[in-house]
Coordinates of C-alpha atoms and ligand atoms in Angstrom, one line a residue:
X376 CA 53.3 0.7 -21.4
X377 CA 51.8 -0.3 -24.8
X378 CA 52.8 -3.9 -25.3
X379 CA 50.5 -4.4 -28.3
X380 CA 52.5 -5.4 -31.4
X381 CA 49.6 -5.6 -33.8
X382 CA 47.4 -2.8 -35.3
X383 CA 43.8 -2.3 -34.2
X384 CA 41.6 -3.4 -37.0
X385 CA 38.3 -1.7 -37.3
X386 CA 35.6 -2.5 -39.9
X387 CA 33.3 0.4 -41.0
X388 CA 30.1 -0.6 -42.9
X389 CA 28.7 1.9 -45.3
X390 CA 30.6 4.6 -47.3
X391 CA 28.3 7.6 -46.9
X392 CA 29.3 10.6 -44.9
X393 CA 29.0 8.7 -41.6
X394 CA 31.4 6.0 -42.8
X395 CA 34.0 8.5 -44.0
X396 CA 33.7 11.0 -41.1
X397 CA 34.0 8.1 -38.5
X398 CA 37.0 6.7 -40.3
X399 CA 38.6 10.1 -40.5
X400 CA 38.4 10.6 -36.8
X401 CA 39.5 7.1 -35.9
X402 CA 42.7 7.6 -38.0
X403 CA 43.8 10.0 -35.3
X404 CA 45.0 6.9 -33.4
X405 CA 48.1 5.8 -35.3
X406 CA 47.6 2.1 -34.3
X407 CA 44.2 2.0 -36.1
X408 CA 43.6 0.6 -39.6
X409 CA 40.1 0.8 -41.1
X410 CA 38.4 -1.4 -43.7
X411 CA 35.3 0.2 -45.2
X412 CA 32.7 -2.2 -46.6
X413 CA 30.1 -0.9 -49.1
X414 CA 27.0 -2.6 -50.5
X415 CA 27.4 -0.9 -53.9
X416 CA 30.4 -0.9 -56.2
X417 CA 30.6 2.9 -55.7
X418 CA 31.1 5.0 -52.6
X419 CA 29.6 8.1 -51.0
X420 CA 26.0 7.0 -50.2
X421 CA 23.5 9.8 -50.3
X422 CA 26.0 12.4 -51.4
X423 CA 26.0 10.6 -54.7
X424 CA 22.4 9.3 -54.6
X425 CA 20.4 11.7 -52.4
X426 CA 21.7 15.2 -52.7
X427 CA 19.8 17.0 -55.5
X428 CA 21.7 17.4 -58.8
X429 CA 21.2 21.1 -58.7
X430 CA 23.1 21.2 -55.3
X431 CA 26.5 20.3 -56.9
X432 CA 28.4 22.4 -54.3
X433 CA 27.2 20.1 -51.5
X434 CA 29.0 17.2 -53.3
X435 CA 32.4 18.8 -52.7
X436 CA 32.7 16.8 -49.5
X437 CA 33.6 13.9 -51.9
X438 CA 37.1 15.4 -52.1
X439 CA 37.8 15.0 -48.4
X440 CA 36.2 11.5 -48.4
X441 CA 38.5 10.6 -51.3
X442 CA 41.5 11.7 -49.3
X443 CA 40.4 9.5 -46.4
X444 CA 39.9 6.5 -48.8
X445 CA 43.4 7.0 -50.2
X446 CA 45.0 7.1 -46.7
X447 CA 47.5 4.2 -46.3
X448 CA 45.7 2.9 -43.2
X449 CA 42.3 2.6 -45.0
X450 CA 41.0 0.1 -47.5
X451 CA 37.7 0.3 -49.4
X452 CA 35.8 -2.9 -50.3
X453 CA 32.8 -2.2 -52.5
X454 CA 30.1 -4.6 -53.7
X455 CA 30.2 -6.3 -50.3
X456 CA 26.8 -6.1 -48.6
X457 CA 26.3 -6.7 -44.9
X458 CA 23.5 -9.1 -44.3
X459 CA 24.1 -10.8 -47.7
X460 CA 27.8 -11.2 -48.5
X461 CA 28.9 -11.0 -44.9
X462 CA 27.2 -11.1 -41.5
X463 CA 27.7 -8.9 -38.4
X464 CA 29.2 -11.9 -36.6
X465 CA 31.8 -12.4 -39.4
X466 CA 33.0 -8.9 -38.8
X467 CA 33.0 -9.1 -35.0
X468 CA 35.1 -12.3 -35.4
X469 CA 37.6 -10.7 -37.8
X470 CA 37.9 -7.2 -36.3
X471 CA 38.6 -5.6 -33.0
X472 CA 35.6 -3.2 -33.5
X473 CA 32.9 -2.8 -36.0
X474 CA 31.0 0.5 -36.8
X475 CA 27.7 0.2 -38.7
X476 CA 27.1 3.3 -40.8
X477 CA 24.8 1.8 -43.4
X478 CA 22.2 4.6 -43.3
X479 CA 18.4 4.4 -43.8
X480 CA 17.4 2.7 -46.9
X481 CA 13.7 2.1 -46.3
X482 CA 10.6 4.2 -46.5
X483 CA 8.2 5.1 -43.7
X484 CA 4.7 4.3 -44.7
X485 CA 1.4 6.3 -44.4
X486 CA -0.6 3.1 -43.9
X487 CA -3.6 4.3 -46.0
X488 CA -5.6 2.7 -48.7
X489 CA -4.0 2.7 -52.1
X490 CA -0.6 3.6 -50.9
X491 CA 1.2 0.5 -52.2
X492 CA -1.3 -0.6 -54.9
X493 CA -1.9 2.5 -57.0
X494 CA 0.3 3.1 -60.0
X495 CA 2.3 6.3 -60.0
X496 CA 2.2 6.5 -56.2
X497 CA 5.9 6.4 -55.3
X498 CA 8.1 7.2 -52.4
X499 CA 10.4 10.2 -52.5
X500 CA 13.3 7.8 -51.9
X501 CA 12.6 6.0 -55.1
X502 CA 11.9 9.2 -57.1
X503 CA 15.2 10.7 -55.8
X504 CA 17.0 7.4 -56.6
X505 CA 15.5 7.5 -60.1
X506 CA 16.7 10.9 -61.0
X507 CA 20.1 10.4 -59.2
X508 CA 20.8 7.0 -60.9
X509 CA 20.5 4.5 -58.0
X510 CA 20.8 1.1 -59.8
X511 CA 17.6 -0.4 -58.2
X512 CA 15.5 2.7 -59.0
X513 CA 16.6 3.3 -62.6
X514 CA 13.6 1.4 -64.0
X515 CA 11.1 3.0 -61.7
X516 CA 7.6 3.0 -63.3
X517 CA 6.8 6.7 -63.4
X518 CA 4.7 8.9 -65.6
X519 CA 4.9 12.7 -65.6
X520 CA 2.3 13.2 -68.3
X521 CA -0.4 14.5 -65.9
X522 CA -1.7 17.8 -64.8
X523 CA -1.3 17.7 -61.0
X524 CA 1.2 16.1 -58.7
X525 CA 0.8 15.7 -54.9
X526 CA 3.8 15.5 -52.6
X527 CA 3.0 14.3 -49.2
X528 CA 5.3 15.7 -46.5
X529 CA 6.8 19.1 -45.8
X530 CA 10.5 18.4 -45.3
X531 CA 13.6 19.3 -47.3
X532 CA 13.3 16.1 -49.4
X533 CA 9.7 17.1 -50.3
X534 CA 11.0 20.5 -51.5
X535 CA 13.8 18.8 -53.4
X536 CA 11.2 16.7 -55.3
X537 CA 9.0 19.8 -55.9
X538 CA 12.0 21.8 -57.2
X539 CA 13.2 19.1 -59.5
X540 CA 9.7 18.7 -60.9
X541 CA 9.6 22.5 -61.4
X542 CA 12.4 22.2 -64.0
X543 CA 15.2 24.3 -62.5
X544 CA 17.3 26.1 -65.2
X545 CA 20.3 24.2 -66.5
X546 CA 19.3 20.9 -64.9
X547 CA 20.8 19.2 -68.0
X548 CA 24.2 20.6 -67.0
X549 CA 24.2 18.8 -63.6
X550 CA 24.9 15.1 -62.9
X551 CA 21.2 14.2 -63.1
X552 CA 20.7 11.0 -65.1
X553 CA 19.9 11.9 -68.8
X554 CA 16.8 9.7 -68.9
X555 CA 15.3 11.6 -65.9
X556 CA 16.3 15.0 -67.2
X557 CA 14.6 14.3 -70.5
X558 CA 11.4 13.1 -68.9
X559 CA 11.3 16.0 -66.5
X560 CA 11.9 18.5 -69.4
X561 CA 8.9 17.0 -71.2
X562 CA 6.7 16.8 -68.1
X563 CA 3.2 18.2 -68.4
X564 CA 2.7 18.8 -64.7
X565 CA 1.1 22.2 -64.1
X566 CA 0.4 22.1 -60.4
X567 CA 2.4 20.6 -57.5
X568 CA 0.7 20.3 -54.0
X569 CA 3.1 20.0 -51.1
X570 CA 0.9 18.6 -48.3
X571 CA 1.4 18.6 -44.5
X572 CA -0.9 17.5 -41.8
X573 CA 0.4 20.2 -39.5
X574 CA 0.6 24.0 -39.8
X575 CA 3.2 26.6 -41.0
X576 CA 4.9 26.7 -37.6
X577 CA 5.7 23.0 -37.7
X578 CA 7.1 22.5 -41.2
X579 CA 10.3 20.4 -41.3
X580 CA 11.9 22.1 -44.3
X581 CA 14.5 24.9 -43.9
X582 CA 14.4 28.5 -45.0
X583 CA 17.1 28.0 -47.6
X584 CA 15.2 25.2 -49.4
X585 CA 12.0 27.3 -49.4
X586 CA 13.8 30.3 -50.8
X587 CA 15.3 28.2 -53.5
X588 CA 11.9 27.0 -54.6
X589 CA 10.6 30.6 -54.5
X590 CA 13.5 31.9 -56.5
X591 CA 13.4 29.3 -59.2
X592 CA 13.4 31.5 -62.3
X593 CA 9.8 31.1 -63.1
X594 CA 8.2 29.0 -60.4
X595 CA 5.0 30.2 -58.8
X596 CA 4.2 29.3 -55.2
X597 CA 1.3 30.0 -52.9
X598 CA -0.1 28.7 -49.6
X599 CA -3.4 27.1 -48.6
X600 CA -5.4 27.9 -46.6
X601 CA -4.2 31.4 -46.4
X602 CA -6.2 32.5 -43.3
X603 CA -4.8 30.1 -40.7
X604 CA -3.6 32.7 -38.3
X605 CA -6.9 34.6 -38.2
X606 CA -8.7 31.2 -37.6
X607 CA -7.0 30.9 -34.3
X608 CA -7.4 34.6 -33.4
X609 CA -3.7 35.1 -33.8
X610 CA -1.8 37.9 -35.3
X611 CA 1.8 37.9 -36.6
X612 CA 2.9 39.7 -33.5
X613 CA 2.4 36.5 -31.6
X614 CA 5.2 34.9 -33.6
X615 CA 7.5 36.5 -31.1
X616 CA 7.4 33.4 -28.9
X617 CA 9.2 31.4 -31.7
X618 CA 13.0 31.1 -32.1
X619 CA 14.5 33.7 -34.5
X620 CA 15.2 31.1 -37.1
X621 CA 11.7 29.6 -37.0
X622 CA 10.1 33.1 -37.0
X623 CA 12.0 34.0 -40.2
X624 CA 10.8 30.8 -41.9
X625 CA 7.2 31.3 -40.9
X626 CA 7.2 34.9 -42.0
X627 CA 8.6 33.8 -45.3
X628 CA 5.8 31.2 -45.7
X629 CA 3.2 33.8 -44.8
X630 CA 4.6 36.3 -47.2
X631 CA 4.3 33.9 -50.1
X632 CA 1.2 35.5 -51.4
X633 CA 3.1 38.7 -51.9
X634 CA 5.7 37.0 -54.2
X635 CA 5.2 38.2 -57.8
X636 CA 3.7 35.5 -59.9
X637 CA 5.2 35.2 -63.3
X638 CA 2.8 33.6 -65.6
X639 CA 5.0 31.3 -67.6
X640 CA 3.3 28.2 -68.9
X641 CA 6.1 25.7 -68.8
X642 CA 6.7 25.9 -65.1
X643 CA 4.2 24.4 -62.6
X644 CA 2.6 26.3 -59.8
X645 CA 3.5 25.0 -56.3
X646 CA 1.0 25.1 -53.5
X647 CA 2.0 24.6 -49.9
X648 CA -1.0 23.0 -48.4
X649 CA -1.3 22.8 -44.6
X650 CA -3.6 21.1 -42.0
X651 CA -4.4 18.2 -44.4
X652 CA -3.8 14.5 -43.8
X653 CA -3.8 11.9 -46.5
X654 CA -6.8 9.7 -46.1
X655 CA -6.9 7.5 -49.3
X656 CA -5.3 7.2 -52.7
X657 CA -7.7 6.3 -55.4
X658 CA -6.8 4.5 -58.6
X659 CA -8.6 4.6 -61.9
X660 CA -10.6 1.4 -62.1
X661 CA -9.5 0.5 -65.6
X662 CA -5.8 1.5 -65.6
X663 CA -4.9 1.2 -61.9
X664 CA -3.1 4.5 -62.1
X665 CA -3.7 7.1 -59.5
X666 CA -6.5 9.6 -60.2
X667 CA -7.3 11.1 -56.8
X668 CA -5.9 11.9 -53.4
X669 CA -8.4 12.2 -50.6
X670 CA -7.4 14.3 -47.6
X671 CA -8.8 14.8 -44.2
X672 CA -8.6 18.3 -42.7
X673 CA -6.9 18.6 -39.3
X674 CA -7.1 21.3 -36.7
X675 CA -5.4 22.4 -33.5
X676 CA -7.4 22.7 -30.3
X677 CA -6.4 26.2 -29.6
X678 CA -4.0 29.0 -30.5
X679 CA -1.3 27.8 -28.1
X680 CA -1.2 24.4 -29.9
X681 CA -1.2 26.1 -33.3
X682 CA 1.9 28.1 -32.4
X683 CA 3.8 25.3 -30.7
X684 CA 6.5 23.8 -32.9
X685 CA 6.0 20.3 -31.5
X686 CA 2.3 20.0 -31.5
X687 CA 0.3 17.5 -33.6
X688 CA -3.2 18.4 -34.8
X689 CA -6.3 16.4 -34.4
X690 CA -8.5 15.1 -37.2
X691 CA -11.8 16.8 -38.2
X692 CA -14.7 15.3 -40.1
X693 CA -14.0 17.4 -43.1
X694 CA -12.6 15.8 -46.2
X695 CA -11.3 17.1 -49.5
X696 CA -10.2 15.6 -52.9
X697 CA -7.5 16.5 -55.3
X698 CA -7.6 15.0 -58.7
X699 CA -4.0 14.1 -59.6
X700 CA -1.9 11.8 -61.7
X701 CA 1.2 11.5 -59.5
X702 CA 1.6 11.0 -55.7
X703 CA 5.0 11.2 -54.1
X704 CA 5.1 10.4 -50.4
X705 CA 8.0 12.1 -48.6
X706 CA 7.4 11.3 -45.0
X707 CA 10.9 10.0 -44.1
X708 CA 13.3 7.1 -44.3
X709 CA 14.1 4.4 -41.8
X710 CA 16.9 1.9 -41.4
X711 CA 16.9 -1.7 -42.7
X712 CA 17.5 -4.5 -40.2
X713 CA 20.5 -6.4 -41.5
X714 CA 20.6 -8.6 -38.4
X715 CA 17.6 -9.5 -36.3
X716 CA 19.6 -9.5 -33.1
X717 CA 20.5 -5.8 -33.3
X718 CA 18.4 -3.7 -30.9
X719 CA 16.1 -1.6 -33.1
X720 CA 14.1 1.5 -32.2
X721 CA 11.1 1.1 -34.5
X722 CA 9.7 4.6 -33.8
X723 CA 13.0 6.3 -34.7
X724 CA 13.9 3.8 -37.4
X725 CA 17.4 3.5 -36.0
X726 CA 19.6 1.2 -33.9
X727 CA 19.5 1.8 -30.1
X728 CA 22.8 3.2 -29.0
X729 CA 24.3 5.6 -26.5
X730 CA 26.9 7.8 -28.0
X731 CA 27.3 5.3 -30.8
X732 CA 27.7 2.3 -28.5
X733 CA 25.1 -0.3 -29.6
X734 CA 23.1 -1.5 -26.7
X735 CA 23.8 -5.1 -25.6
X736 CA 27.1 -5.3 -27.5
X737 CA 30.8 -4.6 -26.9
X738 CA 32.9 -3.7 -29.9
X739 CA 29.9 -2.9 -32.0
X740 CA 29.1 0.7 -32.7
X741 CA 27.0 2.8 -35.1
X742 CA 26.9 6.4 -36.5
X743 CA 25.2 8.7 -38.9
X744 CA 21.5 8.2 -39.8
X745 CA 21.6 4.6 -38.6
X746 CA 22.4 6.0 -35.1
X747 CA 20.3 9.2 -35.0
X748 CA 17.3 8.4 -37.3
X749 CA 17.0 9.7 -40.8
X750 CA 17.0 13.5 -40.4
X751 CA 19.3 16.4 -40.7
X752 CA 22.1 17.4 -43.1
X753 CA 25.6 16.3 -43.6
X754 CA 26.9 18.6 -40.9
X755 CA 24.7 16.7 -38.4
X756 CA 26.1 13.4 -39.7
X757 CA 29.6 14.7 -39.1
X758 CA 28.8 15.4 -35.5
X759 CA 27.2 12.0 -34.9
X760 CA 30.3 10.3 -36.5
X761 CA 32.7 12.3 -34.3
X762 CA 30.8 11.3 -31.2
X763 CA 30.9 7.6 -32.1
X764 CA 34.6 7.7 -33.1
X765 CA 35.3 9.4 -29.8
X766 CA 33.5 6.6 -27.9
X767 CA 35.7 4.0 -29.7
X768 CA 38.9 5.9 -29.0
X769 CA 37.9 6.2 -25.3
X770 CA 37.0 2.5 -25.1
X771 CA 40.5 1.7 -26.5
X772 CA 42.2 4.1 -24.2
X773 CA 40.2 2.8 -21.2
X774 CA 40.8 -0.9 -22.1
X775 CA 37.0 -1.4 -22.5
X776 CA 37.5 -3.4 -25.8
X777 CA 37.9 -7.1 -24.7
X778 CA 38.8 -8.0 -28.3
X779 CA 42.0 -6.0 -28.0
X780 CA 43.7 -8.8 -26.1
X781 CA 44.4 -10.7 -29.3
X782 CA 45.4 -10.0 -32.9
X783 CA 42.6 -10.2 -35.4
X784 CA 42.7 -11.5 -39.0
X785 CA 40.8 -8.5 -40.4
X786 CA 40.2 -8.7 -44.2
X787 CA 41.9 -12.0 -44.6
X788 CA 38.9 -13.8 -43.1
X789 CA 36.4 -11.7 -45.1
X790 CA 38.3 -12.3 -48.3
X791 CA 37.8 -16.0 -47.9
X792 CA 34.1 -15.5 -47.2
X793 CA 33.5 -13.3 -50.3
X794 CA 35.7 -15.5 -52.5
X795 CA 33.6 -18.6 -51.5
X796 CA 30.5 -16.7 -52.7
X797 CA 32.2 -15.6 -56.0
X798 CA 31.6 -11.9 -55.1
X799 CA 33.6 -9.4 -57.2
X800 CA 35.1 -6.9 -54.7
X801 CA 35.5 -3.4 -56.0
X802 CA 38.6 -1.5 -54.6
X803 CA 38.9 2.3 -54.4
X804 CA 41.2 2.4 -57.5
X805 CA 38.5 0.6 -59.4
X806 CA 36.0 3.2 -58.3
X807 CA 38.4 5.9 -59.5
X808 CA 38.3 4.3 -62.9
X809 CA 34.5 4.3 -62.9
X810 CA 34.6 7.9 -61.8
X811 CA 36.9 8.8 -64.6
X812 CA 34.8 7.1 -67.3
X813 CA 31.6 8.7 -65.9
X814 CA 33.2 12.1 -66.0
X815 CA 34.5 11.6 -69.5
X816 CA 31.1 10.6 -70.7
X817 CA 29.6 13.6 -68.9
X818 CA 32.1 15.9 -70.7
X819 CA 30.8 14.8 -74.1
X820 CA 27.3 15.9 -72.9
X821 CA 28.3 19.2 -71.2
X822 CA 27.8 18.0 -67.7
X823 CA 30.0 17.0 -64.7
X824 CA 29.3 13.3 -65.1
X825 CA 26.9 10.8 -66.6
X826 CA 26.4 8.2 -63.9
X827 CA 26.5 4.5 -64.8
X828 CA 23.3 3.1 -63.5
X829 CA 23.9 -0.6 -63.9
X830 CA 25.9 -2.6 -61.3
X831 CA 27.0 -4.9 -64.1
X832 CA 28.5 -2.0 -66.0
X833 CA 30.3 -0.8 -62.9
X834 CA 31.7 -4.3 -62.3
X835 CA 32.8 -4.6 -65.9
X836 CA 34.8 -1.4 -65.7
X837 CA 36.4 -2.6 -62.5
X838 CA 37.2 -6.0 -64.1
X839 CA 38.8 -4.3 -67.1
X840 CA 40.9 -2.1 -64.8
X841 CA 42.2 -5.2 -63.0
X842 CA 43.0 -6.9 -66.3
X843 CA 44.8 -3.8 -67.5
X844 CA 46.8 -3.5 -64.2
X845 CA 47.9 -7.1 -64.4
X846 CA 49.3 -6.8 -67.9
Ligands
FAD1408 P1 24.1 7.3 -46.2 O1 24.6 8.6 -46.9 O2 22.8 6.8 -46.7 O3 25.2 6.2 -46.4 C1 25.0 4.9 -46.1 C2 25.9 4.0 -47.0 O4 25.8 2.6 -46.5 C3 25.5 4.0 -48.4 O5 26.7 4.1 -49.2 C4 24.9 2.6 -48.7 O6 25.0 2.2 -50.0 C5 25.6 1.8 -47.7 N1 24.9 0.6 -47.3 C6 23.5 0.4 -47.1 N2 23.2 -0.8 -46.8 C7 24.4 -1.5 -46.7 C8 24.7 -2.8 -46.4 N3 23.8 -3.7 -46.0 N4 26.0 -3.2 -46.4 C9 27.0 -2.3 -46.8 N5 26.7 -1.0 -47.1 C10 25.5 -0.6 -47.0 N6 22.4 17.0 -46.6 C11 23.0 18.1 -46.9 O7 23.9 18.6 -46.1 N7 22.7 18.8 -48.0 C12 21.8 18.4 -49.0 O8 21.5 19.0 -50.0 C13 21.2 17.1 -48.7 N8 20.3 16.6 -49.5 C14 19.7 15.4 -49.3 C15 18.7 14.9 -50.2 C16 18.1 13.7 -49.9 C17 17.0 13.2 -50.9 C18 18.4 13.0 -48.7 C19 17.7 11.7 -48.4 C20 19.3 13.5 -47.8 C21 20.0 14.7 -48.1 N9 20.9 15.2 -47.2 C22 21.5 16.4 -47.5 C23 21.3 14.5 -45.9 C24 22.5 13.7 -46.1 O9 22.4 13.0 -47.3 C25 22.7 12.8 -44.9 O10 22.9 13.6 -43.7 C26 23.8 11.8 -45.0 O11 24.0 11.2 -46.3 C27 23.7 10.6 -44.0 O12 24.9 9.9 -44.0 P2 25.0 8.3 -43.7 O13 26.4 7.9 -44.0 O14 24.4 8.1 -42.3 O15 24.0 7.6 -44.7

């Protein structure tokens, strides 16, 4: 018999796909109420701030997230950062269970000379944040008035960066920030290298993203070196050992030479460069801006290694230089540690957990990129969130949550903490007002929205809304 007379209060930290999908699943238990805490005044994480502006259709998930936020057993508290405004212990004290879904907000590093000191050497995370309007990236120091850009990494994010730099048609009609769109439209970049230390069998990007880059109305794309298969005594027939999906992708890469090359001046040429590892980034002595990327060639020991999706090549003694004016490193994201006591897998850049249960804790869970490491698309995040929510529902069902013995104060306690710190909390209705004004501004410019990129501006809108509601 259920003798509990209070609701089960759960705090979810982070309002990206993981936060919303986890909440959505938890709501299946009618006793559960969820409070979502978000660092920024605005929700949706990388759907707003990562997904490329020319992938507007991907952003439709926002509609179902909005329905979750509007549910009567859900509250949204924006502008409340875990680690700053509130601590993990505060939440564990106030809630029956806490789910961390705050994603991966840091860059992995190459650890090579010049990486952090050379101007116009930036991370893909900051570049994406700049064109998508992340408040802390809006003033990124970036110059596109150069001939050649090098993107280090061969994943989907690297291809997003290459595609945006290739000036896709109608970019101005997307929700890209206007300042970025204008700078990209005036960019002088003629050549974009997309560089990987491994071969064509091991790329991390997907066929769809490669096709998109190929089919950009006037983008030209080729591969280097073009003779890799012959070097290992292999023929295309040997691709049979790969999965169908991977074989298609590799065939597409190898067919790239055959793609007709339209010779249009205003669009850069893209070069997929394999078997090359960044060695050093060299700055101009006078200006400090990047002028050269030095690469070390790599090789596989034998044909079996070359054709194995998982293998990692070894270094050679051959080096190469590319003169360039922009370097974007796109080698992955990792999670930030908001609390030193959380068990952290430094290799994966994620919190150690089993099916979302954080090791060494009871009532503390994680989902999304924070739980799996920063890879995969929204569908994968949905899966991870469902696994975590299921673990919580099972732990409730099996009486494995010791905190359930007593009622919890929930937001009442957190309200006192943020009030004492004079933090302006942004509610979901305030976000809807920000959303409305962004869309109105966008309408005047022929685009779906023009994002506000200043936290202060967002908070002003929220404050005005509250004043208006109180009248
Ligand atoms: P996030 O989306 O990062 O959400 C984390 C949330 O936590 C954010 O709102 C953040 O502000 C908040 N947060 C961070 N720190 C704190 C804190 N201390 N306190 C409170 N809140 C905090 N997938 C696709 O399916 N299609 C695509 O086209 C696509 N494009 C992508 C492009 C890029 C550049 C990137 C990086 C990813 C892309 N993805 C795409 C993948 C997709 O974005 C991820 O699968 C998904 O966003 C991961 O969800 P998450 O909730 O774990 O993390």
